[in-house]
mmCIF file of C-alpha atoms in Angstrom:
data_model
loop_
_atom_site.group_PDB
_atom_site.id
_atom_site.type_symbol
_atom_site.label_atom_id
_atom_site.label_comp_id
_atom_site.label_asym_id
_atom_site.label_seq_id
_atom_site.Cartn_x
_atom_site.Cartn_y
_atom_site.Cartn_z
ATOM 1 C CA UNK V 1 60.587 141.015 65.962
ATOM 2 C CA UNK V 2 62.362 139.582 68.995
ATOM 3 C CA UNK V 3 60.266 139.281 72.140
ATOM 4 C CA UNK V 4 61.290 141.746 74.804
ATOM 5 C CA UNK V 5 62.620 140.017 77.924
ATOM 6 C CA UNK V 6 61.013 141.267 81.118
ATOM 7 C CA UNK V 7 63.408 143.080 83.435
ATOM 8 C CA UNK V 8 63.262 142.589 87.181
ATOM 9 C CA UNK V 9 65.140 144.103 90.109
ATOM 10 C CA UNK V 10 66.336 142.406 93.273
ATOM 11 C CA UNK V 11 68.397 143.748 96.161
ATOM 12 C CA UNK V 12 70.990 142.422 98.562
ATOM 13 C CA UNK V 13 72.108 143.959 101.855
ATOM 14 C CA UNK V 14 75.819 144.258 102.604
ATOM 15 C CA UNK V 15 76.074 142.833 106.116
ATOM 16 C CA UNK V 16 79.491 144.324 106.899
ATOM 17 C CA UNK V 17 79.881 147.679 105.114
ATOM 18 C CA UNK V 18 83.606 147.734 105.994
ATOM 19 C CA UNK V 19 84.030 144.853 103.538
ATOM 20 C CA UNK V 20 82.360 146.760 100.705
ATOM 21 C CA UNK V 21 85.649 147.807 99.072
ATOM 22 C CA UNK V 22 86.846 144.197 99.120
ATOM 23 C CA UNK V 23 83.559 143.003 97.626
ATOM 24 C CA UNK V 24 83.211 145.768 95.017
ATOM 25 C CA UNK V 25 86.862 145.797 93.911
ATOM 26 C CA UNK V 26 88.988 148.812 93.001
ATOM 27 C CA UNK V 27 86.739 151.308 91.191
ATOM 28 C CA UNK V 28 83.932 148.717 91.403
ATOM 29 C CA UNK V 29 85.889 146.410 89.066
ATOM 30 C CA UNK V 30 84.396 143.240 90.606
ATOM 31 C CA UNK V 31 80.866 144.525 90.080
ATOM 32 C CA UNK V 32 81.650 145.501 86.483
ATOM 33 C CA UNK V 33 82.859 141.947 85.773
ATOM 34 C CA UNK V 34 79.589 140.514 87.116
ATOM 35 C CA UNK V 35 77.573 143.027 85.087
ATOM 36 C CA UNK V 36 79.387 142.101 81.895
ATOM 37 C CA UNK V 37 79.482 138.362 82.571
ATOM 38 C CA UNK V 38 75.777 138.040 83.419
ATOM 39 C CA UNK V 39 74.326 140.963 81.432
ATOM 40 C CA UNK V 40 72.884 142.725 84.465
ATOM 41 C CA UNK V 41 73.117 146.191 85.982
ATOM 42 C CA UNK V 42 74.307 146.596 89.575
ATOM 43 C CA UNK V 43 73.774 149.840 91.494
ATOM 44 C CA UNK V 44 75.045 150.584 94.986
ATOM 45 C CA UNK V 45 72.934 152.594 97.429
ATOM 46 C CA UNK V 46 74.551 152.818 100.834
ATOM 47 C CA UNK V 47 74.695 149.271 102.215
ATOM 48 C CA UNK V 48 72.420 147.890 99.489
ATOM 49 C CA UNK V 49 73.070 146.569 95.990
ATOM 50 C CA UNK V 50 70.289 146.618 93.402
ATOM 51 C CA UNK V 51 70.547 144.133 90.541
ATOM 52 C CA UNK V 52 68.513 144.650 87.363
ATOM 53 C CA UNK V 53 68.150 142.331 84.360
ATOM 54 C CA UNK V 54 66.226 139.272 83.238
ATOM 55 C CA UNK V 55 65.160 136.990 86.067
ATOM 56 C CA UNK V 56 67.605 134.124 85.477
ATOM 57 C CA UNK V 57 70.659 136.398 85.268
ATOM 58 C CA UNK V 58 69.581 138.477 88.272
ATOM 59 C CA UNK V 59 69.221 135.300 90.338
ATOM 60 C CA UNK V 60 72.662 134.118 89.202
ATOM 61 C CA UNK V 61 74.217 137.503 90.093
ATOM 62 C CA UNK V 62 72.468 137.479 93.466
ATOM 63 C CA UNK V 63 73.760 133.985 94.262
ATOM 64 C CA UNK V 64 77.308 134.887 93.207
ATOM 65 C CA UNK V 65 77.319 138.097 95.253
ATOM 66 C CA UNK V 66 76.164 136.151 98.311
ATOM 67 C CA UNK V 67 79.036 133.691 97.886
ATOM 68 C CA UNK V 68 81.544 136.514 97.406
ATOM 69 C CA UNK V 69 80.156 138.301 100.463
ATOM 70 C CA UNK V 70 80.643 135.157 102.564
ATOM 71 C CA UNK V 71 84.294 135.037 101.465
ATOM 72 C CA UNK V 72 84.803 138.758 102.136
ATOM 73 C CA UNK V 73 83.253 138.422 105.599
ATOM 74 C CA UNK V 74 85.633 135.545 106.383
ATOM 75 C CA UNK V 75 88.614 137.808 105.670
ATOM 76 C CA UNK V 76 89.513 136.570 102.191
ATOM 77 C CA UNK V 77 90.808 139.293 99.876
ATOM 78 C CA UNK V 78 88.852 139.220 96.628
ATOM 79 C CA UNK V 79 90.243 140.070 93.207
ATOM 80 C CA UNK V 80 89.155 139.874 89.600
ATOM 81 C CA UNK V 81 90.327 136.255 89.324
ATOM 82 C CA UNK V 82 87.955 135.236 92.133
ATOM 83 C CA UNK V 83 85.010 136.881 90.400
ATOM 84 C CA UNK V 84 85.896 135.272 87.064
ATOM 85 C CA UNK V 85 86.117 131.864 88.777
ATOM 86 C CA UNK V 86 82.710 132.449 90.331
ATOM 87 C CA UNK V 87 81.224 133.386 86.955
ATOM 88 C CA UNK V 88 82.638 130.197 85.429
ATOM 89 C CA UNK V 89 81.052 128.143 88.217
ATOM 90 C CA UNK V 90 77.710 129.912 87.662
ATOM 91 C CA UNK V 91 77.977 128.911 84.011
ATOM 92 C CA UNK V 92 78.708 125.287 84.925
ATOM 93 C CA UNK V 93 76.043 125.123 87.625
ATOM 94 C CA UNK V 94 78.612 124.380 90.333
ATOM 95 C CA UNK V 95 78.432 127.617 92.343
ATOM 96 C CA UNK V 96 77.443 125.680 95.491
ATOM 97 C CA UNK V 97 81.054 124.440 95.665
ATOM 98 C CA UNK V 98 82.633 127.881 95.200
ATOM 99 C CA UNK V 99 83.505 128.287 98.884
ATOM 100 C CA UNK V 100 85.250 124.896 98.943
ATOM 101 C CA UNK V 101 88.027 126.304 96.741
ATOM 102 C CA UNK V 102 89.086 128.602 99.579
ATOM 103 C CA UNK V 103 89.276 126.053 102.378
ATOM 104 C CA UNK V 104 92.818 124.866 101.698
ATOM 105 C CA UNK V 105 95.779 127.241 101.752
ATOM 106 C CA UNK V 106 98.695 125.917 99.716
ATOM 107 C CA UNK V 107 101.303 128.393 100.925
ATOM 108 C CA UNK V 108 101.725 132.111 101.629
ATOM 109 C CA UNK V 109 103.394 134.163 98.908
ATOM 110 C CA UNK V 110 106.177 136.696 99.435
ATOM 111 C CA UNK V 111 103.710 139.432 100.430
ATOM 112 C CA UNK V 112 102.070 137.152 102.992
ATOM 113 C CA UNK V 113 98.913 136.497 100.992
ATOM 114 C CA UNK V 114 97.598 132.927 101.040
ATOM 115 C CA UNK V 115 97.808 131.044 97.746
ATOM 116 C CA UNK V 116 94.727 128.944 96.968
ATOM 117 C CA UNK V 117 93.325 127.191 93.926
ATOM 118 C CA UNK V 118 91.053 129.372 91.800
ATOM 119 C CA UNK V 119 88.845 126.822 90.053
ATOM 120 C CA UNK V 120 87.974 123.149 89.789
ATOM 121 C CA UNK V 121 90.652 122.489 87.157
ATOM 122 C CA UNK V 122 93.367 123.813 89.464
ATOM 123 C CA UNK V 123 91.963 121.765 92.318
ATOM 124 C CA UNK V 124 92.226 118.579 90.236
ATOM 125 C CA UNK V 125 95.790 119.555 89.331
ATOM 126 C CA UNK V 126 96.837 120.003 92.982
ATOM 127 C CA UNK V 127 95.183 116.704 93.980
ATOM 128 C CA UNK V 128 97.020 114.936 91.160
ATOM 129 C CA UNK V 129 100.368 116.387 92.309
ATOM 130 C CA UNK V 130 99.712 115.317 95.896
ATOM 131 C CA UNK V 131 98.847 111.731 94.977
ATOM 132 C CA UNK V 132 101.168 110.909 92.075
ATOM 133 C CA UNK V 133 104.874 110.735 91.294
ATOM 134 C CA UNK V 134 104.465 112.346 87.864
ATOM 135 C CA UNK V 135 101.720 114.827 86.949
ATOM 136 C CA UNK V 136 101.075 116.243 83.503
ATOM 137 C CA UNK V 137 99.312 119.616 83.269
ATOM 138 C CA UNK V 138 98.115 120.168 79.712
ATOM 139 C CA UNK V 139 96.179 123.217 78.593
ATOM 140 C CA UNK V 140 96.230 126.854 77.493
ATOM 141 C CA UNK V 141 98.233 129.717 78.914
ATOM 142 C CA UNK V 142 96.759 131.512 81.902
ATOM 143 C CA UNK V 143 95.488 128.427 83.717
ATOM 144 C CA UNK V 144 98.144 128.704 86.448
ATOM 145 C CA UNK V 145 100.073 125.541 85.587
ATOM 146 C CA UNK V 146 103.584 126.965 86.010
ATOM 147 C CA UNK V 147 102.746 129.099 89.032
ATOM 148 C CA UNK V 148 101.008 126.311 90.947
ATOM 149 C CA UNK V 149 103.781 123.838 90.083
ATOM 150 C CA UNK V 150 106.341 126.218 91.601
ATOM 151 C CA UNK V 151 104.041 126.778 94.615
ATOM 152 C CA UNK V 152 103.897 123.031 95.259
ATOM 153 C CA UNK V 153 107.654 122.708 94.797
ATOM 154 C CA UNK V 154 108.392 125.484 97.304
ATOM 155 C CA UNK V 155 105.869 124.013 99.769
ATOM 156 C CA UNK V 156 107.548 120.577 99.496
ATOM 157 C CA UNK V 157 110.962 122.167 100.063
ATOM 158 C CA UNK V 158 109.780 124.083 103.142
ATOM 159 C CA UNK V 159 108.187 120.937 104.581
ATOM 160 C CA UNK V 160 111.406 118.963 104.100
ATOM 161 C CA UNK V 161 109.821 116.536 101.636
ATOM 162 C CA UNK V 162 112.512 117.305 99.040
ATOM 163 C CA UNK V 163 116.041 118.692 99.237
ATOM 164 C CA UNK V 164 116.064 120.692 96.023
ATOM 165 C CA UNK V 165 113.937 122.127 93.235
ATOM 166 C CA UNK V 166 114.919 121.661 89.601
ATOM 167 C CA UNK V 167 113.197 123.754 86.945
ATOM 168 C CA UNK V 168 113.758 123.188 83.270
ATOM 169 C CA UNK V 169 112.314 123.877 79.851
ATOM 170 C CA UNK V 170 113.412 123.349 76.239
ATOM 171 C CA UNK V 171 114.971 126.471 74.741
ATOM 172 C CA UNK V 172 113.464 126.407 71.277
ATOM 173 C CA UNK V 173 110.776 129.092 71.362
ATOM 174 C CA UNK V 174 112.811 131.816 69.687
ATOM 175 C CA UNK V 175 113.788 129.615 66.788
ATOM 176 C CA UNK V 176 117.440 130.387 67.484
ATOM 177 C CA UNK V 177 120.312 128.165 68.549
ATOM 178 C CA UNK V 178 121.657 129.059 71.989
ATOM 179 C CA UNK V 179 125.146 128.980 70.548
ATOM 180 C CA UNK V 180 124.394 131.957 68.314
ATOM 181 C CA UNK V 181 122.882 134.098 71.060
ATOM 182 C CA UNK V 182 125.206 136.603 72.798
ATOM 183 C CA UNK V 183 126.478 136.186 76.363
ATOM 184 C CA UNK V 184 127.426 133.323 78.657
ATOM 185 C CA UNK V 185 125.181 130.320 79.320
ATOM 186 C CA UNK V 186 123.154 132.047 82.062
ATOM 187 C CA UNK V 187 122.517 135.088 79.869
ATOM 188 C CA UNK V 188 121.474 132.834 76.995
ATOM 189 C CA UNK V 189 119.144 130.666 79.057
ATOM 190 C CA UNK V 190 117.547 133.206 81.420
ATOM 191 C CA UNK V 191 115.119 134.765 78.898
ATOM 192 C CA UNK V 192 113.616 131.324 78.286
ATOM 193 C CA UNK V 193 113.250 130.774 82.026
ATOM 194 C CA UNK V 194 111.634 134.138 82.810
ATOM 195 C CA UNK V 195 108.128 132.738 83.626
ATOM 196 C CA UNK V 196 109.723 130.345 86.116
ATOM 197 C CA UNK V 197 111.769 133.120 87.734
ATOM 198 C CA UNK V 198 108.643 135.297 87.924
ATOM 199 C CA UNK V 199 106.817 132.548 89.831
ATOM 200 C CA UNK V 200 109.753 132.043 92.231
ATOM 201 C CA UNK V 201 110.025 135.786 92.906
ATOM 202 C CA UNK V 202 106.276 136.048 93.579
ATOM 203 C CA UNK V 203 106.401 133.213 96.115
ATOM 204 C CA UNK V 204 109.771 133.741 97.834
ATOM 205 C CA UNK V 205 111.027 137.168 96.774
ATOM 206 C CA UNK V 206 114.043 137.861 94.572
ATOM 207 C CA UNK V 207 116.641 137.939 97.391
ATOM 208 C CA UNK V 208 115.688 134.574 98.911
ATOM 209 C CA UNK V 209 115.390 133.028 95.456
ATOM 210 C CA UNK V 210 118.862 134.287 94.551
ATOM 211 C CA UNK V 211 120.371 132.802 97.718
ATOM 212 C CA UNK V 212 118.811 129.394 97.043
ATOM 213 C CA UNK V 213 120.022 129.527 93.434
ATOM 214 C CA UNK V 214 123.571 130.302 94.610
ATOM 215 C CA UNK V 215 123.498 127.369 97.058
ATOM 216 C CA UNK V 216 122.163 125.006 94.400
ATOM 217 C CA UNK V 217 118.964 124.326 96.342
ATOM 218 C CA UNK V 218 117.107 125.666 93.320
ATOM 219 C CA UNK V 219 118.474 124.858 89.882
ATOM 220 C CA UNK V 220 117.182 126.422 86.668
ATOM 221 C CA UNK V 221 118.626 124.871 83.535
ATOM 222 C CA UNK V 222 117.765 124.008 79.920
ATOM 223 C CA UNK V 223 116.371 120.546 79.309
ATOM 224 C CA UNK V 224 119.552 119.326 77.589
ATOM 225 C CA UNK V 225 121.401 119.589 80.937
ATOM 226 C CA UNK V 226 119.173 116.899 82.479
ATOM 227 C CA UNK V 227 120.741 114.127 80.364
ATOM 228 C CA UNK V 228 122.630 111.448 82.295
ATOM 229 C CA UNK V 229 121.388 112.518 85.733
ATOM 230 C CA UNK V 230 119.300 110.765 88.387
ATOM 231 C CA UNK V 231 117.250 113.236 90.400
ATOM 232 C CA UNK V 232 116.712 111.920 93.952
ATOM 233 C CA UNK V 233 114.869 113.906 96.673
ATOM 234 C CA UNK V 234 113.985 116.549 94.130
ATOM 235 C CA UNK V 235 110.888 118.358 92.925
ATOM 236 C CA UNK V 236 111.385 118.592 89.170
ATOM 237 C CA UNK V 237 109.295 120.775 86.846
ATOM 238 C CA UNK V 238 109.426 120.659 83.059
ATOM 239 C CA UNK V 239 107.711 123.701 81.570
ATOM 240 C CA UNK V 240 106.747 124.300 77.912
ATOM 241 C CA UNK V 241 106.860 120.538 77.411
ATOM 242 C CA UNK V 242 105.003 120.780 74.099
ATOM 243 C CA UNK V 243 108.379 121.753 72.628
ATOM 244 C CA UNK V 244 110.072 118.483 73.558
ATOM 245 C CA UNK V 245 110.659 115.675 71.097
ATOM 246 C CA UNK V 246 109.730 112.068 71.902
ATOM 247 C CA UNK V 247 113.390 111.353 72.774
ATOM 248 C CA UNK V 248 113.682 114.406 75.045
ATOM 249 C CA UNK V 249 110.474 113.517 76.884
ATOM 250 C CA UNK V 250 111.669 109.948 77.479
ATOM 251 C CA UNK V 251 115.058 111.228 78.629
ATOM 252 C CA UNK V 252 113.450 113.635 81.096
ATOM 253 C CA UNK V 253 110.919 111.215 82.583
ATOM 254 C CA UNK V 254 113.575 108.552 83.167
ATOM 255 C CA UNK V 255 115.547 110.993 85.368
ATOM 256 C CA UNK V 256 112.999 110.424 88.175
ATOM 257 C CA UNK V 257 114.756 109.309 91.348
ATOM 258 C CA UNK V 258 113.668 108.113 94.778
ATOM 259 C CA UNK V 259 111.572 110.456 96.956
ATOM 260 C CA UNK V 260 111.044 112.781 94.002
ATOM 261 C CA UNK V 261 108.111 114.301 92.166
ATOM 262 C CA UNK V 262 107.863 115.485 88.583
ATOM 263 C CA UNK V 263 105.467 117.938 86.961
ATOM 264 C CA UNK V 264 105.303 118.254 83.184
ATOM 265 C CA UNK V 265 103.397 121.275 81.842
ATOM 266 C CA UNK V 266 102.589 122.352 78.329
ATOM 267 C CA UNK V 267 100.117 123.730 75.827
ATOM 268 C CA UNK V 268 99.775 121.505 72.762
ATOM 269 C CA UNK V 269 98.158 124.355 70.817
ATOM 270 C CA UNK V 270 101.469 126.274 70.889
ATOM 271 C CA UNK V 271 104.060 123.825 69.544
ATOM 272 C CA UNK V 272 107.172 125.560 68.177
ATOM 273 C CA UNK V 273 109.167 122.515 67.075
ATOM 274 C CA UNK V 274 110.743 122.842 63.626
ATOM 275 C CA UNK V 275 109.482 121.087 60.519
ATOM 276 C CA UNK V 276 107.368 117.984 61.009
ATOM 277 C CA UNK V 277 108.853 117.032 64.384
ATOM 278 C CA UNK V 278 106.157 115.522 66.594
ATOM 279 C CA UNK V 279 105.716 116.830 70.109
ATOM 280 C CA UNK V 280 106.759 114.496 72.903
ATOM 281 C CA UNK V 281 103.912 115.894 75.019
ATOM 282 C CA UNK V 282 101.336 114.839 72.427
ATOM 283 C CA UNK V 283 102.773 111.340 72.120
ATOM 284 C CA UNK V 284 103.281 110.699 75.841
ATOM 285 C CA UNK V 285 99.549 110.892 76.551
ATOM 286 C CA UNK V 286 98.875 107.666 74.679
ATOM 287 C CA UNK V 287 102.115 105.970 75.763
ATOM 288 C CA UNK V 288 101.695 106.452 79.533
ATOM 289 C CA UNK V 289 97.941 106.849 79.960
ATOM 290 C CA UNK V 290 97.402 103.563 81.821
ATOM 291 C CA UNK V 291 100.482 103.560 84.074
ATOM 292 C CA UNK V 292 100.083 103.842 87.862
ATOM 293 C CA UNK V 293 101.429 106.869 89.811
ATOM 294 C CA UNK V 294 101.050 109.061 86.700
ATOM 295 C CA UNK V 295 98.111 111.386 86.092
ATOM 296 C CA UNK V 296 97.144 113.698 83.251
ATOM 297 C CA UNK V 297 95.164 116.846 84.052
ATOM 298 C CA UNK V 298 93.655 118.669 81.078
ATOM 299 C CA UNK V 299 92.836 122.359 81.432
ATOM 300 C CA UNK V 300 90.455 124.241 79.129
ATOM 301 C CA UNK V 301 89.779 127.893 78.405
ATOM 302 C CA UNK V 302 87.215 127.850 81.238
ATOM 303 C CA UNK V 303 90.116 127.316 83.674
ATOM 304 C CA UNK V 304 91.925 130.493 82.577
ATOM 305 C CA UNK V 305 92.393 132.850 85.539
ATOM 306 C CA UNK V 306 93.547 135.864 83.571
ATOM 307 C CA UNK V 307 91.341 138.614 82.130
ATOM 308 C CA UNK V 308 88.048 137.134 80.773
ATOM 309 C CA UNK V 309 88.990 138.238 77.266
ATOM 310 C CA UNK V 310 91.926 135.762 77.328
ATOM 311 C CA UNK V 311 89.515 132.816 77.523
ATOM 312 C CA UNK V 312 87.530 134.290 74.636
ATOM 313 C CA UNK V 313 90.701 134.669 72.568
ATOM 314 C CA UNK V 314 91.646 131.029 73.219
ATOM 315 C CA UNK V 315 88.163 129.847 72.194
ATOM 316 C CA UNK V 316 88.271 131.996 69.055
ATOM 317 C CA UNK V 317 91.622 130.526 67.967
ATOM 318 C CA UNK V 318 90.459 126.984 68.693
ATOM 319 C CA UNK V 319 87.365 127.606 66.577
ATOM 320 C CA UNK V 320 89.504 129.012 63.779
ATOM 321 C CA UNK V 321 91.849 126.014 63.899
ATOM 322 C CA UNK V 322 88.896 123.602 63.634
ATOM 323 C CA UNK V 323 87.523 125.479 60.646
ATOM 324 C CA UNK V 324 90.888 125.389 58.881
ATOM 325 C CA UNK V 325 91.184 121.652 59.459
#
């Protein structure tokens, strides 16, 4: 018979009750995430929160709530992603550095909200982009690779560091040749580029994005259209790079011009190349690993900033893949 774990209760005072909604989340969603993540019960009584559970988890929840309260009191709007990031840092024992993630504002999005990194993995990614000519972001979906790459590109454009943004990805996911899809080139390519458009719209709005696309300041094109070009004074992003061949990856990387930056993102667990074609993203890690001005940043499921279940799904599939192998 399993030994019953002793339950304790600790309380925390909410210093600024007007920030309670921000701290609790819509319909107490932030509190529910902490309850589920740390196996505790949280009850609100006026300006006090009572936390019940085993001692270690209660102490973790108390420490996390204090950190979140500090952020709320400093005017930072809290959402589920912030709570999930805090829970991940509790798990890693790095909660003391939680507040550091919110010190630097990358840019303001279209609604005026500041965009910041959400976890240590994203922070490493941003540092790599700032200090290198070519940055590779490799890891699962939901880690913010595409969004943050577009954020950094727009920030560089606004600061005058580059003159244009070029966004590209290989169009192979659907398993169909573009030539057989209906419509003109834009209509054929746009569905493949939707995640990139979504990021641009979130940061600049659809109208401003459309104007920059019309002027050629922003260019969205399939990877094949990069051949033969030299991209000077440009911020160039290759998304879904796991679906490039070795030849395509070499072709893309050698487009780098003066005063330019490149970001190459991909998830090597979701390769859609036909037959036994090897992914250029897999191969490039060993080919370029020791070159200067190039950095590889590897994300894991713990860096996922979507719903907590997404990280669990990724871990479950990775475990299944290992068992099959």
